[in-house]
Amino acid sequence: MDALRNYRVHDPQDKARYCKEGELREQRFIKMMNEQSHLTLWANPEKTATPKGKYAADLWVPGYGYCDLKTQETPFFRSKSKSGIPPEKAVTFNSKDLARYQEIYENIGIFFWVNWVNNVHDRFGTCPYRWGVYFIRLHEIYEIINSNATASHAYLGRQETDSDHFLATKGMNREGNALDSWLLNVDWMEPILVSQHNPWN
């Protein structure tokens, strides 16, 4: 828990750090959801069963099937101008995962755990605080994208002038970081848990 409490905004290109912090958040999420929601969550055993387990879904949830967890702690402060979605309601879903899920899991479920701990920006001011757990299916995300209801955002620091074409078609650069993300509104999702304050402190 200390690692979670001491969270700071790090270099967004530091994939190794984010992967490690992601593991801690996943453990915390499973524990608290099992204690405080109507769902039962298990870590997907396939993640440690094979060498390719790192590509497996994070979770197995009865009634929901294979699911992945997306933890979001910093609002996308410019989401309103980019897509019309207020920043307090906007979450990001990267194109790398979109391509990967399409190949491995036809209709995986996605849990977005939103906790705006980094909701103050020097330039854009303060984003209203939000805490909640929301659920959406992959096919619903595709429907949103195909209906032009939202927009994507390119990560300028991750673009490469001599990019690998194959990796680019998978939505990533040579370091394995996503090249861009789609903006989604939590109002388009099923609310699992919602609170005005963080109930998991």
PDB file of C-alpha atoms in Angstrom:
ATOM      1  CA  MET A   1       0.000   0.000   0.000  1.00  0.00           C
ATOM      2  CA  ASP A   2       2.883   2.413   0.639  1.00  0.00           C
ATOM      3  CA  ALA A   3       3.762   2.277  -3.035  1.00  0.00           C
ATOM      4  CA  LEU A   4       0.205   3.264  -3.878  1.00  0.00           C
ATOM      5  CA  ARG A   5      -0.049   6.024  -1.290  1.00  0.00           C
ATOM      6  CA  ASN A   6       3.257   7.490  -2.420  1.00  0.00           C
ATOM      7  CA  TYR A   7       2.175   7.600  -6.054  1.00  0.00           C
ATOM      8  CA  ARG A   8       3.462  10.504  -8.107  1.00  0.00           C
ATOM      9  CA  VAL A   9       3.139  11.375 -11.771  1.00  0.00           C
ATOM     10  CA  HIS A  10       6.171   9.787 -13.426  1.00  0.00           C
ATOM     11  CA  ASP A  11       7.631   9.909 -16.902  1.00  0.00           C
ATOM     12  CA  PRO A  12       4.772   8.683 -19.142  1.00  0.00           C
ATOM     13  CA  GLN A  13       7.296   6.807 -21.302  1.00  0.00           C
ATOM     14  CA  ASP A  14       8.587   4.749 -18.334  1.00  0.00           C
ATOM     15  CA  LYS A  15       6.717   1.559 -19.159  1.00  0.00           C
ATOM     16  CA  ALA A  16       8.521  -0.628 -16.600  1.00  0.00           C
ATOM     17  CA  ARG A  17       7.507   1.621 -13.714  1.00  0.00           C
ATOM     18  CA  TYR A  18       3.898   1.766 -14.837  1.00  0.00           C
ATOM     19  CA  CYS A  19       3.756  -2.023 -15.233  1.00  0.00           C
ATOM     20  CA  LYS A  20       5.026  -2.516 -11.679  1.00  0.00           C
ATOM     21  CA  GLU A  21       2.575   0.004 -10.257  1.00  0.00           C
ATOM     22  CA  GLY A  22      -0.148  -1.637 -12.324  1.00  0.00           C
ATOM     23  CA  GLU A  23       0.467  -4.954 -10.564  1.00  0.00           C
ATOM     24  CA  LEU A  24       0.045  -3.302  -7.164  1.00  0.00           C
ATOM     25  CA  ARG A  25      -3.162  -1.618  -8.246  1.00  0.00           C
ATOM     26  CA  GLU A  26      -4.536  -4.860  -9.639  1.00  0.00           C
ATOM     27  CA  GLN A  27      -3.984  -6.645  -6.315  1.00  0.00           C
ATOM     28  CA  ARG A  28      -5.652  -3.796  -4.451  1.00  0.00           C
ATOM     29  CA  PHE A  29      -8.567  -3.706  -6.889  1.00  0.00           C
ATOM     30  CA  ILE A  30      -9.286  -7.428  -6.557  1.00  0.00           C
ATOM     31  CA  LYS A  31      -9.173  -7.281  -2.761  1.00  0.00           C
ATOM     32  CA  MET A  32     -11.457  -4.268  -2.413  1.00  0.00           C
ATOM     33  CA  MET A  33     -13.940  -5.335  -5.088  1.00  0.00           C
ATOM     34  CA  ASN A  34     -14.343  -8.713  -3.400  1.00  0.00           C
ATOM     35  CA  GLU A  35     -14.965  -6.978  -0.081  1.00  0.00           C
ATOM     36  CA  GLN A  36     -17.188  -4.098  -1.180  1.00  0.00           C
ATOM     37  CA  SER A  37     -18.991  -5.018  -4.407  1.00  0.00           C
ATOM     38  CA  HIS A  38     -21.466  -7.674  -5.524  1.00  0.00           C
ATOM     39  CA  LEU A  39     -18.842  -9.192  -7.827  1.00  0.00           C
ATOM     40  CA  THR A  40     -16.250 -11.898  -7.229  1.00  0.00           C
ATOM     41  CA  LEU A  41     -12.913 -11.279  -8.920  1.00  0.00           C
ATOM     42  CA  TRP A  42      -9.944 -13.575  -9.442  1.00  0.00           C
ATOM     43  CA  ALA A  43      -6.563 -12.826 -10.901  1.00  0.00           C
ATOM     44  CA  ASN A  44      -6.404 -14.647 -14.224  1.00  0.00           C
ATOM     45  CA  PRO A  45      -4.183 -17.730 -13.605  1.00  0.00           C
ATOM     46  CA  GLU A  46      -3.144 -17.672 -17.264  1.00  0.00           C
ATOM     47  CA  LYS A  47      -0.972 -14.626 -16.524  1.00  0.00           C
ATOM     48  CA  THR A  48       1.569 -16.789 -14.692  1.00  0.00           C
ATOM     49  CA  ALA A  49       0.923 -20.168 -16.324  1.00  0.00           C
ATOM     50  CA  THR A  50       2.769 -19.637 -19.608  1.00  0.00           C
ATOM     51  CA  PRO A  51       5.636 -17.517 -20.977  1.00  0.00           C
ATOM     52  CA  LYS A  52       3.067 -15.539 -22.976  1.00  0.00           C
ATOM     53  CA  GLY A  53       0.993 -14.945 -19.864  1.00  0.00           C
ATOM     54  CA  LYS A  54       1.860 -11.255 -19.809  1.00  0.00           C
ATOM     55  CA  TYR A  55      -0.529 -10.870 -22.743  1.00  0.00           C
ATOM     56  CA  ALA A  56      -3.400 -12.551 -20.892  1.00  0.00           C
ATOM     57  CA  ALA A  57      -6.353 -10.683 -19.413  1.00  0.00           C
ATOM     58  CA  ASP A  58      -5.919  -9.393 -15.864  1.00  0.00           C
ATOM     59  CA  LEU A  59      -9.055 -10.888 -14.356  1.00  0.00           C
ATOM     60  CA  TRP A  60     -11.627 -13.641 -14.434  1.00  0.00           C
ATOM     61  CA  VAL A  61     -15.056 -12.554 -13.168  1.00  0.00           C
ATOM     62  CA  PRO A  62     -18.024 -14.970 -13.011  1.00  0.00           C
ATOM     63  CA  GLY A  63     -20.823 -13.601 -15.150  1.00  0.00           C
ATOM     64  CA  TYR A  64     -18.427 -11.223 -16.905  1.00  0.00           C
ATOM     65  CA  GLY A  65     -15.724 -13.592 -18.159  1.00  0.00           C
ATOM     66  CA  TYR A  66     -12.224 -12.385 -18.972  1.00  0.00           C
ATOM     67  CA  CYS A  67     -11.692  -8.747 -18.040  1.00  0.00           C
ATOM     68  CA  ASP A  68      -8.895  -6.212 -17.937  1.00  0.00           C
ATOM     69  CA  LEU A  69      -8.355  -3.422 -15.444  1.00  0.00           C
ATOM     70  CA  LYS A  70      -7.571   0.153 -16.441  1.00  0.00           C
ATOM     71  CA  THR A  71      -6.616   2.390 -13.529  1.00  0.00           C
ATOM     72  CA  GLN A  72      -6.936   6.112 -14.212  1.00  0.00           C
ATOM     73  CA  GLU A  73      -5.648   8.657 -11.696  1.00  0.00           C
ATOM     74  CA  THR A  74      -4.985  11.748 -13.813  1.00  0.00           C
ATOM     75  CA  PRO A  75      -7.800  13.427 -15.774  1.00  0.00           C
ATOM     76  CA  PHE A  76      -7.355  14.226 -19.447  1.00  0.00           C
ATOM     77  CA  PHE A  77      -7.611  17.962 -18.889  1.00  0.00           C
ATOM     78  CA  ARG A  78      -8.087  18.802 -22.580  1.00  0.00           C
ATOM     79  CA  SER A  79     -10.746  16.173 -23.257  1.00  0.00           C
ATOM     80  CA  LYS A  80     -13.509  18.762 -23.678  1.00  0.00           C
ATOM     81  CA  SER A  81     -11.777  20.454 -26.603  1.00  0.00           C
ATOM     82  CA  LYS A  82     -10.618  17.142 -28.058  1.00  0.00           C
ATOM     83  CA  SER A  83     -13.846  15.170 -27.908  1.00  0.00           C
ATOM     84  CA  GLY A  84     -16.536  17.143 -26.101  1.00  0.00           C
ATOM     85  CA  ILE A  85     -16.224  14.931 -23.003  1.00  0.00           C
ATOM     86  CA  PRO A  86     -15.806  16.823 -19.696  1.00  0.00           C
ATOM     87  CA  PRO A  87     -12.425  15.959 -18.138  1.00  0.00           C
ATOM     88  CA  GLU A  88     -14.003  14.677 -14.929  1.00  0.00           C
ATOM     89  CA  LYS A  89     -15.828  12.036 -17.016  1.00  0.00           C
ATOM     90  CA  ALA A  90     -13.146  11.218 -19.593  1.00  0.00           C
ATOM     91  CA  VAL A  91     -11.006   8.084 -19.486  1.00  0.00           C
ATOM     92  CA  THR A  92      -8.486   6.904 -22.057  1.00  0.00           C
ATOM     93  CA  PHE A  93      -8.242   3.557 -23.823  1.00  0.00           C
ATOM     94  CA  ASN A  94      -5.115   3.079 -25.897  1.00  0.00           C
ATOM     95  CA  SER A  95      -4.976   1.814 -29.450  1.00  0.00           C
ATOM     96  CA  LYS A  96      -2.355  -0.793 -28.545  1.00  0.00           C
ATOM     97  CA  ASP A  97      -4.799  -2.588 -26.256  1.00  0.00           C
ATOM     98  CA  LEU A  98      -7.579  -2.202 -28.791  1.00  0.00           C
ATOM     99  CA  ALA A  99      -5.496  -4.058 -31.389  1.00  0.00           C
ATOM    100  CA  ARG A 100      -4.306  -6.703 -28.906  1.00  0.00           C
ATOM    101  CA  TYR A 101      -7.760  -7.502 -27.560  1.00  0.00           C
ATOM    102  CA  GLN A 102      -9.146  -7.806 -31.062  1.00  0.00           C
ATOM    103  CA  GLU A 103      -6.666 -10.612 -31.745  1.00  0.00           C
ATOM    104  CA  ILE A 104      -6.864 -12.479 -28.424  1.00  0.00           C
ATOM    105  CA  TYR A 105     -10.215 -11.736 -26.748  1.00  0.00           C
ATOM    106  CA  GLU A 106     -13.161 -11.124 -29.027  1.00  0.00           C
ATOM    107  CA  ASN A 107     -15.343  -9.429 -26.437  1.00  0.00           C
ATOM    108  CA  ILE A 108     -13.302  -8.854 -23.308  1.00  0.00           C
ATOM    109  CA  GLY A 109     -14.746  -6.703 -20.543  1.00  0.00           C
ATOM    110  CA  ILE A 110     -12.922  -3.620 -19.300  1.00  0.00           C
ATOM    111  CA  PHE A 111     -13.084  -2.249 -15.761  1.00  0.00           C
ATOM    112  CA  PHE A 112     -12.101   1.397 -15.430  1.00  0.00           C
ATOM    113  CA  TRP A 113     -11.084   2.269 -11.873  1.00  0.00           C
ATOM    114  CA  VAL A 114     -11.212   6.070 -11.763  1.00  0.00           C
ATOM    115  CA  ASN A 115      -9.659   7.973  -8.872  1.00  0.00           C
ATOM    116  CA  TRP A 116      -8.648  11.543  -9.720  1.00  0.00           C
ATOM    117  CA  VAL A 117      -5.803  11.936  -7.227  1.00  0.00           C
ATOM    118  CA  ASN A 118      -3.872  14.119  -9.689  1.00  0.00           C
ATOM    119  CA  ASN A 119      -6.704  16.513 -10.516  1.00  0.00           C
ATOM    120  CA  VAL A 120      -4.830  19.838 -10.352  1.00  0.00           C
ATOM    121  CA  HIS A 121      -2.958  21.158 -13.392  1.00  0.00           C
ATOM    122  CA  ASP A 122      -0.760  24.271 -13.483  1.00  0.00           C
ATOM    123  CA  ARG A 123      -2.261  25.388 -16.780  1.00  0.00           C
ATOM    124  CA  PHE A 124      -5.766  23.923 -16.857  1.00  0.00           C
ATOM    125  CA  GLY A 125      -6.726  24.338 -13.212  1.00  0.00           C
ATOM    126  CA  THR A 126      -8.642  21.853 -11.079  1.00  0.00           C
ATOM    127  CA  CYS A 127     -10.772  19.034 -12.420  1.00  0.00           C
ATOM    128  CA  PRO A 128     -13.727  18.012 -10.213  1.00  0.00           C
ATOM    129  CA  TYR A 129     -12.862  14.922  -8.199  1.00  0.00           C
ATOM    130  CA  ARG A 130     -14.333  11.584  -9.273  1.00  0.00           C
ATOM    131  CA  TRP A 131     -14.086   8.087  -7.868  1.00  0.00           C
ATOM    132  CA  GLY A 132     -15.762   5.078  -9.403  1.00  0.00           C
ATOM    133  CA  VAL A 133     -15.519   1.663 -11.012  1.00  0.00           C
ATOM    134  CA  TYR A 134     -17.113   1.385 -14.451  1.00  0.00           C
ATOM    135  CA  PHE A 135     -17.535  -1.519 -16.869  1.00  0.00           C
ATOM    136  CA  ILE A 136     -17.728  -1.681 -20.651  1.00  0.00           C
ATOM    137  CA  ARG A 137     -17.370  -4.402 -23.302  1.00  0.00           C
ATOM    138  CA  LEU A 138     -14.899  -4.266 -26.165  1.00  0.00           C
ATOM    139  CA  HIS A 139     -17.672  -4.359 -28.775  1.00  0.00           C
ATOM    140  CA  GLU A 140     -19.246  -1.301 -27.139  1.00  0.00           C
ATOM    141  CA  ILE A 141     -15.966   0.590 -27.459  1.00  0.00           C
ATOM    142  CA  TYR A 142     -15.821  -0.322 -31.146  1.00  0.00           C
ATOM    143  CA  GLU A 143     -19.379   0.910 -31.617  1.00  0.00           C
ATOM    144  CA  ILE A 144     -18.489   4.232 -29.987  1.00  0.00           C
ATOM    145  CA  ILE A 145     -15.405   4.663 -32.167  1.00  0.00           C
ATOM    146  CA  ASN A 146     -17.189   3.648 -35.369  1.00  0.00           C
ATOM    147  CA  SER A 147     -20.049   6.050 -34.660  1.00  0.00           C
ATOM    148  CA  ASN A 148     -17.572   8.957 -34.463  1.00  0.00           C
ATOM    149  CA  ALA A 149     -18.869   9.782 -30.986  1.00  0.00           C
ATOM    150  CA  THR A 150     -15.342  10.403 -29.722  1.00  0.00           C
ATOM    151  CA  ALA A 151     -11.800  11.213 -30.824  1.00  0.00           C
ATOM    152  CA  SER A 152      -8.304   9.830 -30.416  1.00  0.00           C
ATOM    153  CA  HIS A 153      -5.284  11.604 -28.984  1.00  0.00           C
ATOM    154  CA  ALA A 154      -1.737  10.987 -30.236  1.00  0.00           C
ATOM    155  CA  TYR A 155       1.092  10.910 -27.681  1.00  0.00           C
ATOM    156  CA  LEU A 156       3.627  13.222 -29.288  1.00  0.00           C
ATOM    157  CA  GLY A 157       6.504  11.993 -27.123  1.00  0.00           C
ATOM    158  CA  ARG A 158       6.020   8.459 -28.411  1.00  0.00           C
ATOM    159  CA  GLN A 159       5.952   9.117 -32.145  1.00  0.00           C
ATOM    160  CA  GLU A 160       8.933   7.917 -34.202  1.00  0.00           C
ATOM    161  CA  THR A 161      10.097   9.386 -37.506  1.00  0.00           C
ATOM    162  CA  ASP A 162      11.370   5.966 -38.605  1.00  0.00           C
ATOM    163  CA  SER A 163       8.599   3.946 -36.988  1.00  0.00           C
ATOM    164  CA  ASP A 164       8.334   0.204 -37.478  1.00  0.00           C
ATOM    165  CA  HIS A 165       5.316  -0.344 -39.742  1.00  0.00           C
ATOM    166  CA  PHE A 166       4.303  -3.642 -38.137  1.00  0.00           C
ATOM    167  CA  LEU A 167       4.428  -2.198 -34.623  1.00  0.00           C
ATOM    168  CA  ALA A 168       2.567   0.910 -35.758  1.00  0.00           C
ATOM    169  CA  THR A 169      -0.295  -1.267 -37.028  1.00  0.00           C
ATOM    170  CA  LYS A 170      -0.430  -2.696 -33.492  1.00  0.00           C
ATOM    171  CA  GLY A 171      -0.695   0.817 -32.054  1.00  0.00           C
ATOM    172  CA  MET A 172       2.741   0.887 -30.406  1.00  0.00           C
ATOM    173  CA  ASN A 173       6.281   2.165 -30.826  1.00  0.00           C
ATOM    174  CA  ARG A 174       9.554   0.233 -30.453  1.00  0.00           C
ATOM    175  CA  GLU A 175       9.473   0.598 -26.666  1.00  0.00           C
ATOM    176  CA  GLY A 176       6.050  -1.023 -26.537  1.00  0.00           C
ATOM    177  CA  ASN A 177       4.233   2.173 -25.575  1.00  0.00           C
ATOM    178  CA  ALA A 178       0.879   3.051 -27.121  1.00  0.00           C
ATOM    179  CA  LEU A 179       0.994   5.670 -29.865  1.00  0.00           C
ATOM    180  CA  ASP A 180      -2.446   7.066 -29.152  1.00  0.00           C
ATOM    181  CA  SER A 181      -5.587   6.613 -27.081  1.00  0.00           C
ATOM    182  CA  TRP A 182      -9.325   6.959 -27.533  1.00  0.00           C
ATOM    183  CA  LEU A 183     -11.321   9.148 -25.170  1.00  0.00           C
ATOM    184  CA  LEU A 184     -14.348   7.528 -23.539  1.00  0.00           C
ATOM    185  CA  ASN A 185     -17.069   8.912 -21.291  1.00  0.00           C
ATOM    186  CA  VAL A 186     -17.840   6.992 -18.092  1.00  0.00           C
ATOM    187  CA  ASP A 187     -21.504   7.848 -18.701  1.00  0.00           C
ATOM    188  CA  TRP A 188     -21.354   5.336 -21.572  1.00  0.00           C
ATOM    189  CA  MET A 189     -20.443   2.549 -19.136  1.00  0.00           C
ATOM    190  CA  GLU A 190     -22.093   0.429 -16.460  1.00  0.00           C
ATOM    191  CA  PRO A 191     -21.374   1.954 -13.025  1.00  0.00           C
ATOM    192  CA  ILE A 192     -20.285  -0.770 -10.601  1.00  0.00           C
ATOM    193  CA  LEU A 193     -19.258   1.403  -7.648  1.00  0.00           C
ATOM    194  CA  VAL A 194     -19.472   5.198  -7.431  1.00  0.00           C
ATOM    195  CA  SER A 195     -18.607   7.474  -4.517  1.00  0.00           C
ATOM    196  CA  GLN A 196     -18.085  11.181  -3.883  1.00  0.00           C
ATOM    197  CA  HIS A 197     -14.979  10.270  -1.890  1.00  0.00           C
ATOM    198  CA  ASN A 198     -12.441   7.456  -2.050  1.00  0.00           C
ATOM    199  CA  PRO A 199     -14.033   4.597  -0.051  1.00  0.00           C
ATOM    200  CA  TRP A 200     -10.899   2.450  -0.322  1.00  0.00           C
ATOM    201  CA  ASN A 201      -8.549   4.673   1.678  1.00  0.00           C
TER     202      ASN A 201
END
